[in-house]
Amino acid sequence: MNAFRIGQGWDVHRIAVGRPLILGGVTVPSEFGLDGHSDADVLAHAVTDALLGALAMGDIGMHFPDTDPKWKGTNSLDFLRHVVGLAQAAGYRIVNVDTTVILERPKLKDYREAMRESLANTMGIAVAKVSVKFKTAEKMGPVGEGRSAEAQAVALLESTI
Ligand code: C5P
Ligand code: MG
């Protein structure tokens, strides 16, 4: 049993008109949202994969296949909550989580605290343990051209036993 384990997660979703923009469980006012089988919460997906990575328990698509109608439109915080349960069952608690959302627009900084609180509440940890950062892609590539949004996350777990 390792005292500490680190994991990383990354995700990308296509931008789509007529869909909500949900990041870390927070609906951000926007002319467009993200396409996906679930609610397309790219930030929650990256955090979920970071935790699964730290546990070496596969990835989000393995646990919640996007071919399964059961997960259509799912609140992605439910995925995250489930994986936090897996971590607890495996004898690990979350030390901290650090994330970056890469999206050209809209500006997200006014929603940072709401996203931190939403993710922290879902994981059952203090807000101080959750960092949410934002970057544009400087108008370059699919993110910069407004065609997609990406998120990255790292998570550190600590053994409870
Ligand atoms: O990508 P760039 O370095 O230009 O971002 C500058 C600042 O704008 C960052 O500190 C970030 O917090 C904020 N930002 C934002 N919403 C975005 C992208 C960046 O609030 N979609
Ligand atoms: Mg995803």
PDB file of C-alpha atoms and ligand atoms in Angstrom:
ATOM      1  CA  MET A   1       0.000   0.000   0.000  1.00  0.00           C
ATOM      2  CA  ASN A   2       1.510   3.331  -1.068  1.00  0.00           C
ATOM      3  CA  ALA A   3       1.295   6.263   1.379  1.00  0.00           C
ATOM      4  CA  PHE A   4       0.614   8.605  -1.554  1.00  0.00           C
ATOM      5  CA  ARG A   5      -0.573   8.124  -5.117  1.00  0.00           C
ATOM      6  CA  ILE A   6      -0.814  10.740  -7.881  1.00  0.00           C
ATOM      7  CA  GLY A   7      -3.129  10.726 -10.897  1.00  0.00           C
ATOM      8  CA  GLN A   8      -3.782  12.914 -13.920  1.00  0.00           C
ATOM      9  CA  GLY A   9      -6.840  13.358 -16.101  1.00  0.00           C
ATOM     10  CA  TRP A  10      -7.569  15.112 -19.378  1.00  0.00           C
ATOM     11  CA  ASP A  11     -10.755  15.546 -21.372  1.00  0.00           C
ATOM     12  CA  VAL A  12     -12.077  17.386 -24.414  1.00  0.00           C
ATOM     13  CA  HIS A  13     -15.594  18.100 -25.645  1.00  0.00           C
ATOM     14  CA  ARG A  14     -16.886  19.742 -28.796  1.00  0.00           C
ATOM     15  CA  ILE A  15     -18.629  23.097 -28.503  1.00  0.00           C
ATOM     16  CA  ALA A  16     -22.287  22.905 -29.541  1.00  0.00           C
ATOM     17  CA  VAL A  17     -24.995  25.530 -29.830  1.00  0.00           C
ATOM     18  CA  GLY A  18     -28.159  24.670 -27.931  1.00  0.00           C
ATOM     19  CA  ARG A  19     -26.378  22.770 -25.158  1.00  0.00           C
ATOM     20  CA  PRO A  20     -25.646  24.049 -21.639  1.00  0.00           C
ATOM     21  CA  LEU A  21     -22.091  24.891 -20.555  1.00  0.00           C
ATOM     22  CA  ILE A  22     -21.622  22.898 -17.346  1.00  0.00           C
ATOM     23  CA  LEU A  23     -18.189  23.017 -15.699  1.00  0.00           C
ATOM     24  CA  GLY A  24     -17.546  21.365 -12.350  1.00  0.00           C
ATOM     25  CA  GLY A  25     -21.304  21.062 -11.900  1.00  0.00           C
ATOM     26  CA  VAL A  26     -21.829  24.815 -12.401  1.00  0.00           C
ATOM     27  CA  THR A  27     -23.955  26.037 -15.320  1.00  0.00           C
ATOM     28  CA  VAL A  28     -22.149  29.019 -16.859  1.00  0.00           C
ATOM     29  CA  PRO A  29     -24.227  31.511 -18.869  1.00  0.00           C
ATOM     30  CA  SER A  30     -23.086  31.109 -22.490  1.00  0.00           C
ATOM     31  CA  GLU A  31     -24.364  31.216 -26.090  1.00  0.00           C
ATOM     32  CA  PHE A  32     -23.139  27.647 -26.503  1.00  0.00           C
ATOM     33  CA  GLY A  33     -22.348  24.578 -24.463  1.00  0.00           C
ATOM     34  CA  LEU A  34     -20.568  21.255 -24.843  1.00  0.00           C
ATOM     35  CA  ASP A  35     -21.659  18.202 -26.755  1.00  0.00           C
ATOM     36  CA  GLY A  36     -21.569  14.762 -25.162  1.00  0.00           C
ATOM     37  CA  HIS A  37     -23.504  11.714 -24.080  1.00  0.00           C
ATOM     38  CA  SER A  38     -23.633  12.821 -20.442  1.00  0.00           C
ATOM     39  CA  ASP A  39     -23.948  16.490 -19.465  1.00  0.00           C
ATOM     40  CA  ALA A  40     -20.469  16.921 -21.078  1.00  0.00           C
ATOM     41  CA  ASP A  41     -18.935  18.412 -17.924  1.00  0.00           C
ATOM     42  CA  VAL A  42     -15.362  18.358 -19.203  1.00  0.00           C
ATOM     43  CA  LEU A  43     -13.961  19.542 -15.853  1.00  0.00           C
ATOM     44  CA  ALA A  44     -15.755  16.898 -13.778  1.00  0.00           C
ATOM     45  CA  HIS A  45     -14.595  14.257 -16.277  1.00  0.00           C
ATOM     46  CA  ALA A  46     -10.938  15.307 -15.977  1.00  0.00           C
ATOM     47  CA  VAL A  47     -11.121  15.221 -12.166  1.00  0.00           C
ATOM     48  CA  THR A  48     -12.824  11.814 -12.240  1.00  0.00           C
ATOM     49  CA  ASP A  49     -10.074  10.455 -14.500  1.00  0.00           C
ATOM     50  CA  ALA A  50      -7.352  11.939 -12.276  1.00  0.00           C
ATOM     51  CA  LEU A  51      -8.795  10.034  -9.302  1.00  0.00           C
ATOM     52  CA  LEU A  52      -9.142   6.824 -11.321  1.00  0.00           C
ATOM     53  CA  GLY A  53      -5.555   7.317 -12.495  1.00  0.00           C
ATOM     54  CA  ALA A  54      -4.270   7.652  -8.942  1.00  0.00           C
ATOM     55  CA  LEU A  55      -6.094   4.420  -8.097  1.00  0.00           C
ATOM     56  CA  ALA A  56      -4.930   2.702 -11.322  1.00  0.00           C
ATOM     57  CA  MET A  57      -8.577   1.710 -11.825  1.00  0.00           C
ATOM     58  CA  GLY A  58      -8.929   2.403 -15.543  1.00  0.00           C
ATOM     59  CA  ASP A  59     -10.751   5.420 -16.912  1.00  0.00           C
ATOM     60  CA  ILE A  60     -14.154   7.087 -16.924  1.00  0.00           C
ATOM     61  CA  GLY A  61     -15.260   5.384 -20.156  1.00  0.00           C
ATOM     62  CA  MET A  62     -14.583   1.982 -18.632  1.00  0.00           C
ATOM     63  CA  HIS A  63     -16.751   2.683 -15.584  1.00  0.00           C
ATOM     64  CA  PHE A  64     -19.477   4.684 -17.395  1.00  0.00           C
ATOM     65  CA  PRO A  65     -19.498   3.683 -21.113  1.00  0.00           C
ATOM     66  CA  ASP A  66     -20.955   6.368 -23.381  1.00  0.00           C
ATOM     67  CA  THR A  67     -22.645   3.602 -25.383  1.00  0.00           C
ATOM     68  CA  ASP A  68     -24.833   2.790 -22.362  1.00  0.00           C
ATOM     69  CA  PRO A  69     -28.192   4.637 -22.478  1.00  0.00           C
ATOM     70  CA  LYS A  70     -28.126   4.576 -18.668  1.00  0.00           C
ATOM     71  CA  TRP A  71     -25.586   7.448 -18.692  1.00  0.00           C
ATOM     72  CA  LYS A  72     -27.347   9.645 -21.271  1.00  0.00           C
ATOM     73  CA  GLY A  73     -27.648  13.186 -19.895  1.00  0.00           C
ATOM     74  CA  THR A  74     -26.135  12.106 -16.573  1.00  0.00           C
ATOM     75  CA  ASN A  75     -25.000  14.723 -14.084  1.00  0.00           C
ATOM     76  CA  SER A  76     -21.257  14.087 -14.226  1.00  0.00           C
ATOM     77  CA  LEU A  77     -20.909  14.876 -10.544  1.00  0.00           C
ATOM     78  CA  ASP A  78     -22.518  11.457 -10.031  1.00  0.00           C
ATOM     79  CA  PHE A  79     -19.515   9.887 -11.833  1.00  0.00           C
ATOM     80  CA  LEU A  80     -17.159  11.841  -9.599  1.00  0.00           C
ATOM     81  CA  ARG A  81     -19.048  10.886  -6.431  1.00  0.00           C
ATOM     82  CA  HIS A  82     -18.942   7.217  -7.436  1.00  0.00           C
ATOM     83  CA  VAL A  83     -15.169   7.298  -7.989  1.00  0.00           C
ATOM     84  CA  VAL A  84     -14.588   9.062  -4.651  1.00  0.00           C
ATOM     85  CA  GLY A  85     -16.424   6.084  -3.132  1.00  0.00           C
ATOM     86  CA  LEU A  86     -14.028   3.722  -4.941  1.00  0.00           C
ATOM     87  CA  ALA A  87     -11.078   5.644  -3.498  1.00  0.00           C
ATOM     88  CA  GLN A  88     -12.504   5.439   0.021  1.00  0.00           C
ATOM     89  CA  ALA A  89     -13.165   1.722  -0.366  1.00  0.00           C
ATOM     90  CA  ALA A  90      -9.571   1.247  -1.518  1.00  0.00           C
ATOM     91  CA  GLY A  91      -8.324   3.047   1.614  1.00  0.00           C
ATOM     92  CA  TYR A  92      -7.463   6.465   0.173  1.00  0.00           C
ATOM     93  CA  ARG A  93      -8.468  10.034   0.913  1.00  0.00           C
ATOM     94  CA  ILE A  94      -7.953  13.032  -1.349  1.00  0.00           C
ATOM     95  CA  VAL A  95      -5.084  15.343  -0.360  1.00  0.00           C
ATOM     96  CA  ASN A  96      -5.713  17.924  -3.095  1.00  0.00           C
ATOM     97  CA  VAL A  97      -6.916  18.356  -6.663  1.00  0.00           C
ATOM     98  CA  ASP A  98      -5.585  20.938  -9.139  1.00  0.00           C
ATOM     99  CA  THR A  99      -7.318  21.612 -12.455  1.00  0.00           C
ATOM    100  CA  THR A 100      -7.159  23.766 -15.588  1.00  0.00           C
ATOM    101  CA  VAL A 101     -10.032  24.449 -17.995  1.00  0.00           C
ATOM    102  CA  ILE A 102      -8.911  25.619 -21.441  1.00  0.00           C
ATOM    103  CA  LEU A 103     -11.703  27.513 -23.178  1.00  0.00           C
ATOM    104  CA  GLU A 104     -11.493  30.598 -25.388  1.00  0.00           C
ATOM    105  CA  ARG A 105     -14.729  32.172 -24.161  1.00  0.00           C
ATOM    106  CA  PRO A 106     -16.784  32.974 -22.159  1.00  0.00           C
ATOM    107  CA  LYS A 107     -14.700  34.320 -19.287  1.00  0.00           C
ATOM    108  CA  LEU A 108     -14.936  31.841 -16.439  1.00  0.00           C
ATOM    109  CA  LYS A 109     -13.131  33.539 -13.553  1.00  0.00           C
ATOM    110  CA  ASP A 110     -16.335  34.773 -11.897  1.00  0.00           C
ATOM    111  CA  TYR A 111     -17.430  31.138 -11.548  1.00  0.00           C
ATOM    112  CA  ARG A 112     -14.209  29.820 -10.008  1.00  0.00           C
ATOM    113  CA  GLU A 113     -15.435  29.774  -6.400  1.00  0.00           C
ATOM    114  CA  ALA A 114     -18.739  28.140  -7.361  1.00  0.00           C
ATOM    115  CA  MET A 115     -16.855  25.402  -9.265  1.00  0.00           C
ATOM    116  CA  ARG A 116     -14.416  24.843  -6.387  1.00  0.00           C
ATOM    117  CA  GLU A 117     -17.322  24.543  -3.939  1.00  0.00           C
ATOM    118  CA  SER A 118     -19.302  22.249  -6.212  1.00  0.00           C
ATOM    119  CA  LEU A 119     -16.353  19.904  -6.805  1.00  0.00           C
ATOM    120  CA  ALA A 120     -15.284  19.986  -3.141  1.00  0.00           C
ATOM    121  CA  ASN A 121     -18.817  19.243  -1.920  1.00  0.00           C
ATOM    122  CA  THR A 122     -19.121  16.364  -4.380  1.00  0.00           C
ATOM    123  CA  MET A 123     -15.794  14.898  -3.228  1.00  0.00           C
ATOM    124  CA  GLY A 124     -16.583  15.560   0.452  1.00  0.00           C
ATOM    125  CA  ILE A 125     -13.424  17.621   0.984  1.00  0.00           C
ATOM    126  CA  ALA A 126     -12.588  21.211   1.967  1.00  0.00           C
ATOM    127  CA  VAL A 127     -12.736  23.883  -0.747  1.00  0.00           C
ATOM    128  CA  ALA A 128      -9.088  24.752   0.086  1.00  0.00           C
ATOM    129  CA  LYS A 129      -8.097  21.350  -1.353  1.00  0.00           C
ATOM    130  CA  VAL A 130      -9.571  22.130  -4.788  1.00  0.00           C
ATOM    131  CA  SER A 131      -7.941  24.479  -7.309  1.00  0.00           C
ATOM    132  CA  VAL A 132      -9.650  25.548 -10.551  1.00  0.00           C
ATOM    133  CA  LYS A 133      -7.676  27.515 -13.131  1.00  0.00           C
ATOM    134  CA  PHE A 134      -8.639  28.872 -16.554  1.00  0.00           C
ATOM    135  CA  LYS A 135      -6.678  29.493 -19.740  1.00  0.00           C
ATOM    136  CA  THR A 136      -7.494  30.529 -23.259  1.00  0.00           C
ATOM    137  CA  ALA A 137      -5.614  28.803 -26.082  1.00  0.00           C
ATOM    138  CA  GLU A 138      -4.554  32.196 -27.485  1.00  0.00           C
ATOM    139  CA  LYS A 139      -6.843  31.711 -30.541  1.00  0.00           C
ATOM    140  CA  MET A 140      -4.771  28.704 -31.685  1.00  0.00           C
ATOM    141  CA  GLY A 141      -5.944  25.188 -32.468  1.00  0.00           C
ATOM    142  CA  PRO A 142      -9.466  23.765 -32.010  1.00  0.00           C
ATOM    143  CA  VAL A 143      -9.872  25.284 -28.534  1.00  0.00           C
ATOM    144  CA  GLY A 144      -8.583  28.664 -29.669  1.00  0.00           C
ATOM    145  CA  GLU A 145     -10.856  28.594 -32.725  1.00  0.00           C
ATOM    146  CA  GLY A 146     -13.859  28.049 -30.440  1.00  0.00           C
ATOM    147  CA  ARG A 147     -14.554  24.481 -31.535  1.00  0.00           C
ATOM    148  CA  SER A 148     -13.801  22.667 -28.271  1.00  0.00           C
ATOM    149  CA  ALA A 149     -13.069  22.917 -24.568  1.00  0.00           C
ATOM    150  CA  GLU A 150     -10.429  20.957 -22.678  1.00  0.00           C
ATOM    151  CA  ALA A 151      -9.758  20.266 -19.020  1.00  0.00           C
ATOM    152  CA  GLN A 152      -6.774  18.862 -17.181  1.00  0.00           C
ATOM    153  CA  ALA A 153      -6.568  17.674 -13.579  1.00  0.00           C
ATOM    154  CA  VAL A 154      -4.091  16.172 -11.157  1.00  0.00           C
ATOM    155  CA  ALA A 155      -5.051  14.549  -7.877  1.00  0.00           C
ATOM    156  CA  LEU A 156      -3.022  13.372  -4.911  1.00  0.00           C
ATOM    157  CA  LEU A 157      -4.369  10.591  -2.708  1.00  0.00           C
ATOM    158  CA  GLU A 158      -3.130   9.581   0.754  1.00  0.00           C
ATOM    159  CA  SER A 159      -3.555   6.200   2.390  1.00  0.00           C
ATOM    160  CA  THR A 160      -5.972   6.069   5.314  1.00  0.00           C
ATOM    161  CA  ILE A 161      -4.632   2.731   6.560  1.00  0.00           C
TER     162      ILE A 161
HETATM  163  O1  C5P B   1      -5.221  32.369 -21.365  1.00  0.00           O
HETATM  164  P1  C5P B   1      -4.834  33.628 -20.712  1.00  0.00           P
HETATM  165  O2  C5P B   1      -3.481  33.548 -20.052  1.00  0.00           O
HETATM  166  O3  C5P B   1      -4.963  34.821 -21.603  1.00  0.00           O
HETATM  167  O4  C5P B   1      -5.871  33.890 -19.528  1.00  0.00           O
HETATM  168  C1  C5P B   1      -5.760  35.055 -18.758  1.00  0.00           C
HETATM  169  C2  C5P B   1      -6.715  34.986 -17.551  1.00  0.00           C
HETATM  170  O5  C5P B   1      -8.063  34.934 -17.974  1.00  0.00           O
HETATM  171  C3  C5P B   1      -6.479  33.779 -16.681  1.00  0.00           C
HETATM  172  O6  C5P B   1      -5.904  34.191 -15.486  1.00  0.00           O
HETATM  173  C4  C5P B   1      -7.838  33.153 -16.455  1.00  0.00           C
HETATM  174  O7  C5P B   1      -8.179  33.121 -15.093  1.00  0.00           O
HETATM  175  C5  C5P B   1      -8.824  34.038 -17.191  1.00  0.00           C
HETATM  176  N1  C5P B   1      -9.671  33.237 -18.092  1.00  0.00           N
HETATM  177  C6  C5P B   1     -11.027  33.170 -17.836  1.00  0.00           C
HETATM  178  N2  C5P B   1     -11.835  32.470 -18.677  1.00  0.00           N
HETATM  179  C7  C5P B   1     -11.340  31.825 -19.749  1.00  0.00           C
HETATM  180  C8  C5P B   1      -9.959  31.876 -20.010  1.00  0.00           C
HETATM  181  C9  C5P B   1      -9.148  32.594 -19.162  1.00  0.00           C
HETATM  182  O8  C5P B   1     -11.529  33.740 -16.877  1.00  0.00           O
HETATM  183  N3  C5P B   1     -12.193  31.186 -20.558  1.00  0.00           N
HETATM  184 MG    MG B   2     -15.912  13.950 -21.103  1.00  0.00          MG
END
